[in-house]
Structure formats: structure tokens, C-alpha cells
Amino acid sequence: MDFTFTEEQQAAAEAARAVFADVAPDGVPSPALTPGAVAEDIDRQLWNELARTDLLGLTLSPDHGGTGLDPIALCLVLRESAKVLARVPLLESCAVAMAVQRYAGSALAAELLPPVGRGERILTVGANGRTGHDPAELAVTARRYGASAGGSGWVLDGVQSAVPWARAADWIAVPAHTGGGRPVLALVPRTRDGLTLADQVSTSGERLAEVRLDGVRVTDRELIDAPGCWEWLRSLLTTGTCALALGLGERVLAMTAAYTGGREQFGFPVATFQAVAVQAADRYIDLRAMEATLWQAAWRISADAGGPLPAAGDVAVAKIWASDGVRRVVQTAQHLHGGFGADTDYPLHRFHAWAKQIELSLGPAAAHEEALGDLLAAHPLG
């Protein structure tokens, strides 16, 4: 496999590294010491800087004021953002924008997308359903209204739980199902009548929301019923989550190497002890497997490439490695740091909390192992 990045993709990663260079992972209170959310809002200064450097329009077409790059470029930027625990809805806003660009009508795309690239409008998505265990589209029903006039819109009823950055978002993408069970994606302004938010808090201390829809009306233009839209968006969100896991894991392993290289016992750095070196090497292997499976999944989504399994199979493999891998990396890091790793004046505990949130986001490894098994049963190999 050749995962050589294009010059444009490399430039995006370099621009992201420059923007995130001054971001401190401990820029907000510790989730271990803070009751409730660690902050009321996203990092607006960082969000504005991402807009200024054109990273928010990275994957938008030039027609909408963007650069026209692909999901691989987005994953490269997400990887860098996770190294500093960037508190911005980069994944959600960019992923929803890409789905709108790919599947929505031209009128909705022209209205929504240019302000997204300029950082003037934030998008998010409810991808966890009511409980996080069932398909998200089954948590909300979409039914027609105004049928006597030929059908003038849709009514949404249901709940999406643990929606990230919902309080900061201007529009929320809501997966739903029609009476025939067909998945659709509704784009709903946060202030639309019938939509209410109830605060929730993530493992990492970030502010989430339970989004309740009680007779929320959306127009035909605001509902995307193109086949495959929600499945594609969910695959992109899952792949982006894998990129976050990789970036976080790489930063944590670097922190562990620096600590064990400077910490001495019996006159020698603990990094020279065989037991420490072997554990660190095992986690390095985890990261390389996470990286290979991530780029395979991102490539399948970017290129719409065929294969023995649908792209969802590669996405499932990437999420299995990302969920298990990032957990092993942070657990080993805590072990090798000793008591210092639990010190709330040191940022490792914050990375651990974010890693747990990422591990469980959009389904833990076991859920994706089950999905992969279903795909293998439906598409026998050989």
C-alpha cells in the first residue's frame, strides 16, 4: 500500500501544525476537578484562526469558497488537532458540510457552505441516537406534512443524545427515518421551533446536548433524502474519529518517551529497562496499525474505490484498531508514568479522559467487530 500524500495534503497538515502549535492542552479546567462542563463554549480564538488559514474550507469546493481537498486532508488536520486536544467542532462541521456538498440540492449548499468555510456558521450532527447503541436514524421519525398541497415539508419527532458542540452550532444535522424505514438527513437550525437542548457532559468534560425534536418542521430543501447520504456521513465521522485517536495516541506516546527518558532509577533512565522498552514498543506497533487502517478507510471514502467488501468494512477495521489502540496507549502511558500520570497538574490525565471519549464515540470496538462480521457474512470472500 502506498500512502504517500499529495503536496496539497502535506501543505494542509503543515498549516494545521502551525495553527495548533500554540494551543495548550490544559487551556481549560481539568475534567477531574470540575463539576459539569469544563467550559461553556468552544475555543473561539482557535476557531477564528482555523478560518483565517482556510482550514475550515479545506474540503469545500472552490464554488463554495473552499480548497477542494478530500477526506484524507481532513483526517491529516484532525490528527494534528488531537495532539493538543483542540476544543473545536472541526470534525463535525467539516463532515456535515461535505455531506451537504455531495448530496444536497444546490440551493441549500449555496446557503450553508460559504459561511462554514469562513467560520461564520458552525454545523454539528447527532450520530448517537437515543442511547448510543442503536442506529441513530431510528431515533427520529420524519413524516410528510401538507400532502394535500403535494407535500410541502417534513415533521421530525425524536431524540438524539450526546450531540457534540450543539450549544455552539448554528445548524444540527439530524438523521431520521421515514415511514418506510428509509434513512434521511435533516438540516435543522438550532433555534427552530420544537427543538430543545438539554445539557450533557462528556467523559472529557466537554459540553454535549440531548437534542429533542417535538414536531419540528423542515422544508423539502432542508431534508436530504439522497440514497447513501447518512451512511456516507457516518463513515466519514467514524474515520475522522480514528484520525483523532491516532493523533492523541502519538502525542501520548511522545510524552511517555520524554518522561521515561528523563526519569532515572538506580542511576539509569527507566526507558533503558527492558520491561519499559517492550511496553513502549508494543504501543508503537498499535499506532502504526491504527495509521495503516485509518488511511485505508480514508482512501476508500475519498476515492469511492471498490473492493471485496464495501467501504464500511475498512471503516469498521479502522475503528476497531483506533478504539482498542488508543485505550492501550493511554493505559500504558499511565502505567509508565507511575503516580505522576494521575497528577492533575500534568496533562496526561486529560489525554486519558479524551481517549476514553474517543474510544466509545460512534461505537466501541465490539460494535464494529459485529458490523464487520455482518459485512463478511453478506459478502463472502474468496
CSV table of C-alpha atoms in Angstrom, one decimal:
chain,number,residue,atom,x,y,z
A,1,MET,CA,0.0,0.0,0.0
A,2,ASP,CA,1.3,3.5,-0.9
A,3,PHE,CA,0.0,6.1,1.5
A,4,THR,CA,2.1,8.9,0.0
A,5,PHE,CA,0.3,12.2,0.5
A,6,THR,CA,0.0,14.8,-2.2
A,7,GLU,CA,1.6,18.2,-1.9
A,8,GLU,CA,-1.7,19.8,-1.2
A,9,GLN,CA,-2.5,17.3,1.6
A,10,GLN,CA,1.0,17.8,3.1
A,11,ALA,CA,0.5,21.6,3.0
A,12,ALA,CA,-2.8,21.2,4.9
A,13,ALA,CA,-1.0,19.2,7.6
A,14,GLU,CA,1.8,21.7,7.8
A,15,ALA,CA,-0.7,24.6,8.1
A,16,ALA,CA,-2.6,22.7,10.8
A,17,ARG,CA,0.6,22.1,12.8
A,18,ALA,CA,1.4,25.9,12.7
A,19,VAL,CA,-2.1,26.8,13.9
A,20,PHE,CA,-2.1,24.2,16.7
A,21,ALA,CA,1.5,24.9,17.8
A,22,ASP,CA,0.4,27.4,20.5
A,23,VAL,CA,-2.6,25.6,21.8
A,24,ALA,CA,-2.2,24.3,25.3
A,25,PRO,CA,-4.0,21.0,26.2
A,26,ASP,CA,-4.5,22.4,29.7
A,27,GLY,CA,-6.2,25.6,28.4
A,28,VAL,CA,-9.4,24.9,30.4
A,29,PRO,CA,-10.0,23.5,33.9
A,30,SER,CA,-9.4,19.8,34.4
A,31,PRO,CA,-12.4,17.5,34.0
A,32,ALA,CA,-11.2,15.7,37.1
A,33,LEU,CA,-11.6,18.8,39.2
A,34,THR,CA,-14.6,20.5,37.5
A,35,PRO,CA,-18.2,19.6,38.3
A,36,GLY,CA,-20.1,19.8,35.0
A,37,ALA,CA,-18.6,21.0,31.8
A,38,VAL,CA,-15.0,22.4,31.7
A,39,ALA,CA,-16.2,25.4,29.6
A,40,GLU,CA,-19.3,26.9,28.2
A,41,ASP,CA,-18.2,27.4,24.7
A,42,ILE,CA,-15.7,26.2,22.1
A,43,ASP,CA,-12.3,27.8,21.7
A,44,ARG,CA,-13.5,30.7,19.6
A,45,GLN,CA,-10.0,32.2,19.1
A,46,LEU,CA,-8.7,28.9,17.7
A,47,TRP,CA,-11.9,28.6,15.5
A,48,ASN,CA,-11.3,32.0,14.0
A,49,GLU,CA,-7.6,31.2,13.4
A,50,LEU,CA,-8.7,28.0,11.6
A,51,ALA,CA,-11.0,30.1,9.4
A,52,ARG,CA,-8.3,32.7,8.7
A,53,THR,CA,-5.9,30.0,7.5
A,54,ASP,CA,-8.6,28.5,5.2
A,55,LEU,CA,-8.6,25.1,7.1
A,56,LEU,CA,-12.4,25.2,7.7
A,57,GLY,CA,-13.0,25.3,4.0
A,58,LEU,CA,-10.4,22.7,3.2
A,59,THR,CA,-12.8,20.2,1.8
A,60,LEU,CA,-15.3,22.6,0.3
A,61,SER,CA,-15.3,23.1,-3.5
A,62,PRO,CA,-13.9,26.4,-4.9
A,63,ASP,CA,-17.5,27.2,-5.9
A,64,HIS,CA,-18.3,27.5,-2.2
A,65,GLY,CA,-15.1,29.3,-1.3
A,66,GLY,CA,-13.0,26.2,-0.4
A,67,THR,CA,-9.9,24.5,-1.4
A,68,GLY,CA,-11.5,21.3,-2.8
A,69,LEU,CA,-9.4,18.7,-0.9
A,70,ASP,CA,-10.6,15.3,0.2
A,71,PRO,CA,-11.3,13.4,3.4
A,72,ILE,CA,-7.7,12.4,3.7
A,73,ALA,CA,-6.7,16.0,4.0
A,74,LEU,CA,-9.3,16.5,6.7
A,75,CYS,CA,-8.0,13.5,8.6
A,76,LEU,CA,-4.5,14.9,8.5
A,77,VAL,CA,-5.7,18.1,10.1
A,78,LEU,CA,-7.8,16.2,12.7
A,79,ARG,CA,-4.7,14.2,13.6
A,80,GLU,CA,-2.9,17.4,14.4
A,81,SER,CA,-5.8,18.8,16.3
A,82,ALA,CA,-6.0,15.8,18.7
A,83,LYS,CA,-2.3,16.3,19.7
A,84,VAL,CA,-3.3,19.4,21.5
A,85,LEU,CA,-6.9,18.4,22.4
A,86,ALA,CA,-8.3,21.2,20.3
A,87,ARG,CA,-11.7,22.2,21.6
A,88,VAL,CA,-13.4,23.0,18.2
A,89,PRO,CA,-16.1,21.2,16.2
A,90,LEU,CA,-13.7,20.6,13.3
A,91,LEU,CA,-14.8,17.1,12.5
A,92,GLU,CA,-18.5,17.6,12.8
A,93,SER,CA,-18.7,20.9,10.9
A,94,CYS,CA,-16.5,19.8,8.1
A,95,ALA,CA,-18.1,16.4,7.8
A,96,VAL,CA,-21.6,17.7,7.6
A,97,ALA,CA,-20.5,20.4,5.1
A,98,MET,CA,-19.0,17.7,2.9
A,99,ALA,CA,-22.3,15.6,3.0
A,100,VAL,CA,-24.3,18.7,2.1
A,101,GLN,CA,-21.9,19.4,-0.8
A,102,ARG,CA,-22.1,15.9,-2.0
A,103,TYR,CA,-25.8,15.1,-1.6
A,104,ALA,CA,-27.9,18.2,-1.0
A,105,GLY,CA,-29.5,20.4,-3.6
A,106,SER,CA,-27.6,23.4,-4.9
A,107,ALA,CA,-29.8,25.9,-3.1
A,108,LEU,CA,-29.1,24.5,0.3
A,109,ALA,CA,-25.4,24.1,-0.4
A,110,ALA,CA,-25.1,27.7,-1.6
A,111,GLU,CA,-26.8,28.9,1.5
A,112,LEU,CA,-25.0,26.9,4.1
A,113,LEU,CA,-21.5,26.2,2.9
A,114,PRO,CA,-19.7,29.6,2.2
A,115,PRO,CA,-20.2,30.9,5.8
A,116,VAL,CA,-19.0,27.5,7.1
A,117,GLY,CA,-15.7,27.9,5.3
A,118,ARG,CA,-15.4,31.5,6.7
A,119,GLY,CA,-16.0,30.3,10.3
A,120,GLU,CA,-19.2,32.3,10.5
A,121,ARG,CA,-21.5,29.2,10.7
A,122,ILE,CA,-21.0,26.0,12.7
A,123,LEU,CA,-22.5,22.7,11.9
A,124,THR,CA,-22.8,19.6,14.1
A,125,VAL,CA,-24.6,16.3,13.9
A,126,GLY,CA,-26.5,13.9,16.1
A,127,ALA,CA,-24.9,10.5,15.4
A,128,ASN,CA,-25.6,8.6,18.6
A,129,GLY,CA,-29.3,8.0,18.5
A,130,ARG,CA,-31.3,7.9,21.8
A,131,THR,CA,-28.9,5.6,23.7
A,132,GLY,CA,-25.7,5.2,21.6
A,133,HIS,CA,-26.4,1.5,21.0
A,134,ASP,CA,-29.0,1.6,18.2
A,135,PRO,CA,-28.7,3.1,14.7
A,136,ALA,CA,-29.0,6.9,15.0
A,137,GLU,CA,-31.6,7.2,12.2
A,138,LEU,CA,-34.1,5.1,14.1
A,139,ALA,CA,-34.2,7.6,17.0
A,140,VAL,CA,-36.1,10.2,14.9
A,141,THR,CA,-39.1,9.9,12.6
A,142,ALA,CA,-39.7,12.1,9.6
A,143,ARG,CA,-43.2,12.3,8.2
A,144,ARG,CA,-44.7,14.4,5.5
A,145,TYR,CA,-47.0,17.3,6.1
A,146,GLY,CA,-49.0,19.3,3.7
A,147,ALA,CA,-49.7,16.3,1.5
A,148,SER,CA,-52.9,17.9,0.1
A,149,ALA,CA,-50.7,20.6,-1.5
A,150,GLY,CA,-48.4,18.0,-3.0
A,151,GLY,CA,-46.1,17.7,0.0
A,152,SER,CA,-44.5,20.9,1.4
A,153,GLY,CA,-42.2,19.6,4.1
A,154,TRP,CA,-41.4,17.2,6.9
A,155,VAL,CA,-42.1,16.9,10.6
A,156,LEU,CA,-39.4,15.5,12.9
A,157,ASP,CA,-40.0,13.8,16.2
A,158,GLY,CA,-37.5,12.0,18.4
A,159,VAL,CA,-34.2,12.4,20.4
A,160,GLN,CA,-30.6,12.5,19.5
A,161,SER,CA,-28.3,12.1,22.6
A,162,ALA,CA,-24.8,13.3,23.2
A,163,VAL,CA,-24.7,15.7,20.3
A,164,PRO,CA,-21.2,17.4,20.4
A,165,TRP,CA,-20.9,21.2,20.4
A,166,ALA,CA,-24.7,21.6,20.0
A,167,ARG,CA,-24.9,24.8,22.0
A,168,ALA,CA,-22.3,26.4,19.7
A,169,ALA,CA,-23.8,25.1,16.5
A,170,ASP,CA,-26.0,27.1,14.2
A,171,TRP,CA,-27.4,24.1,12.3
A,172,ILE,CA,-27.7,20.5,13.5
A,173,ALA,CA,-27.8,17.6,11.1
A,174,VAL,CA,-30.3,15.1,12.3
A,175,PRO,CA,-30.5,11.5,10.8
A,176,ALA,CA,-34.1,10.2,10.8
A,177,HIS,CA,-36.2,7.5,9.1
A,178,THR,CA,-39.3,7.8,7.1
A,179,GLY,CA,-42.4,5.6,7.4
A,180,GLY,CA,-40.8,3.1,5.0
A,181,GLY,CA,-37.7,3.0,7.1
A,182,ARG,CA,-35.6,4.9,4.6
A,183,PRO,CA,-32.8,6.9,6.3
A,184,VAL,CA,-32.8,10.7,5.6
A,185,LEU,CA,-30.7,13.6,6.9
A,186,ALA,CA,-32.4,16.8,8.0
A,187,LEU,CA,-30.6,20.1,8.5
A,188,VAL,CA,-32.2,22.0,11.3
A,189,PRO,CA,-31.4,25.5,12.6
A,190,ARG,CA,-30.7,25.3,16.3
A,191,THR,CA,-33.3,27.9,17.0
A,192,ARG,CA,-36.1,26.2,15.1
A,193,ASP,CA,-39.5,25.9,17.0
A,194,GLY,CA,-39.8,22.5,18.7
A,195,LEU,CA,-36.1,21.8,19.0
A,196,THR,CA,-34.8,21.9,22.6
A,197,LEU,CA,-31.4,21.2,24.1
A,198,ALA,CA,-30.7,19.5,27.5
A,199,ASP,CA,-27.1,19.7,28.7
A,200,GLN,CA,-25.0,16.6,29.0
A,201,VAL,CA,-21.3,16.3,29.8
A,202,SER,CA,-18.8,14.0,28.0
A,203,THR,CA,-16.1,11.9,29.7
A,204,SER,CA,-13.6,14.5,28.6
A,205,GLY,CA,-15.6,17.2,30.4
A,206,GLU,CA,-16.9,18.8,27.2
A,207,ARG,CA,-20.5,20.1,26.9
A,208,LEU,CA,-22.8,17.9,24.9
A,209,ALA,CA,-26.5,18.1,24.5
A,210,GLU,CA,-29.6,15.9,24.2
A,211,VAL,CA,-31.4,17.3,21.2
A,212,ARG,CA,-35.2,16.8,21.4
A,213,LEU,CA,-37.4,17.3,18.4
A,214,ASP,CA,-41.1,17.7,19.1
A,215,GLY,CA,-43.0,18.4,15.9
A,216,VAL,CA,-40.0,20.2,14.3
A,217,ARG,CA,-40.8,21.3,10.8
A,218,VAL,CA,-38.3,21.3,8.0
A,219,THR,CA,-38.7,22.2,4.3
A,220,ASP,CA,-38.1,19.8,1.5
A,221,ARG,CA,-34.9,21.8,0.8
A,222,GLU,CA,-33.6,21.2,4.3
A,223,LEU,CA,-34.0,17.4,4.1
A,224,ILE,CA,-31.6,15.3,2.2
A,225,ASP,CA,-33.2,12.0,1.0
A,226,ALA,CA,-30.5,11.0,-1.5
A,227,PRO,CA,-29.6,7.3,-1.1
A,228,GLY,CA,-26.5,6.6,0.9
A,229,CYS,CA,-26.2,10.1,2.4
A,230,TRP,CA,-26.4,9.2,6.0
A,231,GLU,CA,-24.3,6.1,5.6
A,232,TRP,CA,-21.5,8.1,3.9
A,233,LEU,CA,-21.6,10.8,6.6
A,234,ARG,CA,-21.5,8.3,9.4
A,235,SER,CA,-18.5,6.6,7.7
A,236,LEU,CA,-16.7,9.9,7.4
A,237,LEU,CA,-17.4,10.8,11.1
A,238,THR,CA,-16.1,7.4,12.2
A,239,THR,CA,-13.0,7.7,10.1
A,240,GLY,CA,-12.4,11.2,11.4
A,241,THR,CA,-12.7,9.9,14.9
A,242,CYS,CA,-10.0,7.3,14.1
A,243,ALA,CA,-7.8,10.2,13.0
A,244,LEU,CA,-8.4,11.9,16.4
A,245,ALA,CA,-7.4,8.7,18.1
A,246,LEU,CA,-4.2,8.4,16.1
A,247,GLY,CA,-3.1,12.0,16.8
A,248,LEU,CA,-3.9,11.7,20.5
A,249,GLY,CA,-2.1,8.4,20.8
A,250,GLU,CA,1.0,9.7,19.0
A,251,ARG,CA,1.2,12.7,21.4
A,252,VAL,CA,0.8,10.5,24.5
A,253,LEU,CA,3.5,8.1,23.3
A,254,ALA,CA,5.8,11.1,22.8
A,255,MET,CA,5.0,12.3,26.3
A,256,THR,CA,5.8,8.8,27.6
A,257,ALA,CA,9.1,8.6,25.8
A,258,ALA,CA,10.2,12.0,27.1
A,259,TYR,CA,9.2,11.1,30.7
A,260,THR,CA,10.8,7.7,30.8
A,261,GLY,CA,13.9,9.1,29.1
A,262,GLY,CA,14.4,11.6,31.8
A,263,ARG,CA,13.3,9.7,34.8
A,264,GLU,CA,16.1,7.7,36.4
A,265,GLN,CA,16.2,4.7,38.7
A,266,PHE,CA,19.4,3.1,40.0
A,267,GLY,CA,21.3,5.7,38.0
A,268,PHE,CA,19.8,4.8,34.6
A,269,PRO,CA,16.8,6.3,32.6
A,270,VAL,CA,13.8,4.0,33.1
A,271,ALA,CA,13.5,4.0,29.3
A,272,THR,CA,16.5,1.7,29.1
A,273,PHE,CA,14.8,-1.0,31.2
A,274,GLN,CA,13.7,-3.9,29.1
A,275,ALA,CA,10.2,-4.1,30.6
A,276,VAL,CA,9.6,-0.4,29.8
A,277,ALA,CA,11.0,-0.5,26.3
A,278,VAL,CA,8.9,-3.6,25.4
A,279,GLN,CA,5.7,-2.0,26.5
A,280,ALA,CA,6.5,1.2,24.6
A,281,ALA,CA,7.4,-0.8,21.5
A,282,ASP,CA,4.1,-2.6,21.7
A,283,ARG,CA,2.2,0.7,21.8
A,284,TYR,CA,4.2,2.0,18.8
A,285,ILE,CA,3.1,-1.1,16.9
A,286,ASP,CA,-0.5,-0.2,17.9
A,287,LEU,CA,-0.1,3.3,16.5
A,288,ARG,CA,1.3,2.0,13.2
A,289,ALA,CA,-1.6,-0.4,12.8
A,290,MET,CA,-4.0,2.5,13.6
A,291,GLU,CA,-2.3,4.6,11.0
A,292,ALA,CA,-2.4,2.0,8.2
A,293,THR,CA,-6.1,1.1,8.8
A,294,LEU,CA,-7.0,4.8,9.0
A,295,TRP,CA,-5.6,5.8,5.7
A,296,GLN,CA,-7.1,2.7,4.0
A,297,ALA,CA,-10.5,3.8,5.3
A,298,ALA,CA,-10.0,7.4,4.3
A,299,TRP,CA,-8.8,6.4,0.9
A,300,ARG,CA,-11.9,4.2,0.3
A,301,ILE,CA,-14.2,7.1,1.2
A,302,SER,CA,-12.2,9.7,-0.7
A,303,ALA,CA,-11.8,7.7,-3.9
A,304,ASP,CA,-15.1,5.8,-3.8
A,305,ALA,CA,-12.9,2.8,-4.6
A,306,GLY,CA,-14.3,-0.6,-4.9
A,307,GLY,CA,-13.1,-3.7,-3.0
A,308,PRO,CA,-14.0,-7.2,-1.8
A,309,LEU,CA,-16.1,-5.5,0.9
A,310,PRO,CA,-17.9,-2.2,0.9
A,311,ALA,CA,-16.0,0.8,2.3
A,312,ALA,CA,-17.9,0.3,5.6
A,313,GLY,CA,-15.7,-2.8,6.1
A,314,ASP,CA,-12.5,-0.8,6.0
A,315,VAL,CA,-14.1,1.9,8.3
A,316,ALA,CA,-15.0,-0.8,10.8
A,317,VAL,CA,-11.5,-2.2,10.8
A,318,ALA,CA,-10.0,1.3,11.4
A,319,LYS,CA,-12.4,1.9,14.3
A,320,ILE,CA,-11.6,-1.4,15.9
A,321,TRP,CA,-7.9,-0.6,15.9
A,322,ALA,CA,-8.5,3.0,16.9
A,323,SER,CA,-10.7,2.1,19.9
A,324,ASP,CA,-8.6,-0.7,21.3
A,325,GLY,CA,-5.3,1.0,20.3
A,326,VAL,CA,-5.9,4.4,21.9
A,327,ARG,CA,-7.0,2.7,25.1
A,328,ARG,CA,-3.9,0.6,25.3
A,329,VAL,CA,-1.7,3.6,24.6
A,330,VAL,CA,-3.1,5.7,27.4
A,331,GLN,CA,-3.2,2.9,29.8
A,332,THR,CA,0.4,2.0,29.2
A,333,ALA,CA,1.3,5.7,29.5
A,334,GLN,CA,-0.4,5.9,32.8
A,335,HIS,CA,1.5,2.8,34.0
A,336,LEU,CA,4.9,4.0,32.8
A,337,HIS,CA,4.4,7.5,34.4
A,338,GLY,CA,3.6,5.9,37.7
A,339,GLY,CA,1.8,8.2,40.2
A,340,PHE,CA,2.9,11.3,38.1
A,341,GLY,CA,0.4,10.3,35.4
A,342,ALA,CA,-2.5,10.9,37.8
A,343,ASP,CA,-1.3,14.3,38.8
A,344,THR,CA,-3.9,16.8,37.7
A,345,ASP,CA,-1.1,19.5,37.3
A,346,TYR,CA,0.2,17.3,34.4
A,347,PRO,CA,-1.8,17.0,31.2
A,348,LEU,CA,-1.7,13.2,30.8
A,349,HIS,CA,-4.9,12.6,32.8
A,350,ARG,CA,-6.7,14.9,30.4
A,351,PHE,CA,-5.5,12.9,27.4
A,352,HIS,CA,-6.7,9.8,29.1
A,353,ALA,CA,-10.2,11.3,29.5
A,354,TRP,CA,-10.3,12.3,25.8
A,355,ALA,CA,-9.1,8.9,24.8
A,356,LYS,CA,-11.9,7.2,26.6
A,357,GLN,CA,-14.4,9.5,24.9
A,358,ILE,CA,-12.9,8.8,21.5
A,359,GLU,CA,-12.8,5.1,22.2
A,360,LEU,CA,-16.6,5.0,22.7
A,361,SER,CA,-17.6,7.6,20.2
A,362,LEU,CA,-19.7,6.2,17.4
A,363,GLY,CA,-19.4,2.7,18.8
A,364,PRO,CA,-16.7,0.9,20.7
A,365,ALA,CA,-14.5,-1.8,19.1
A,366,ALA,CA,-17.1,-4.6,19.9
A,367,ALA,CA,-19.8,-2.8,18.0
A,368,HIS,CA,-17.6,-2.5,14.9
A,369,GLU,CA,-16.5,-6.1,15.2
A,370,GLU,CA,-20.1,-7.1,15.0
A,371,ALA,CA,-20.7,-4.8,12.0
A,372,LEU,CA,-17.6,-6.3,10.3
A,373,GLY,CA,-18.9,-9.8,10.9
A,374,ASP,CA,-22.3,-8.9,9.3
A,375,LEU,CA,-20.5,-7.5,6.2
A,376,LEU,CA,-18.3,-10.6,5.9
A,377,ALA,CA,-21.4,-12.8,6.1
A,378,ALA,CA,-23.2,-10.7,3.4
A,379,HIS,CA,-20.1,-10.6,1.2
A,380,PRO,CA,-18.2,-13.9,1.4
A,381,LEU,CA,-14.6,-13.6,0.4
A,382,GLY,CA,-12.9,-16.0,-2.0
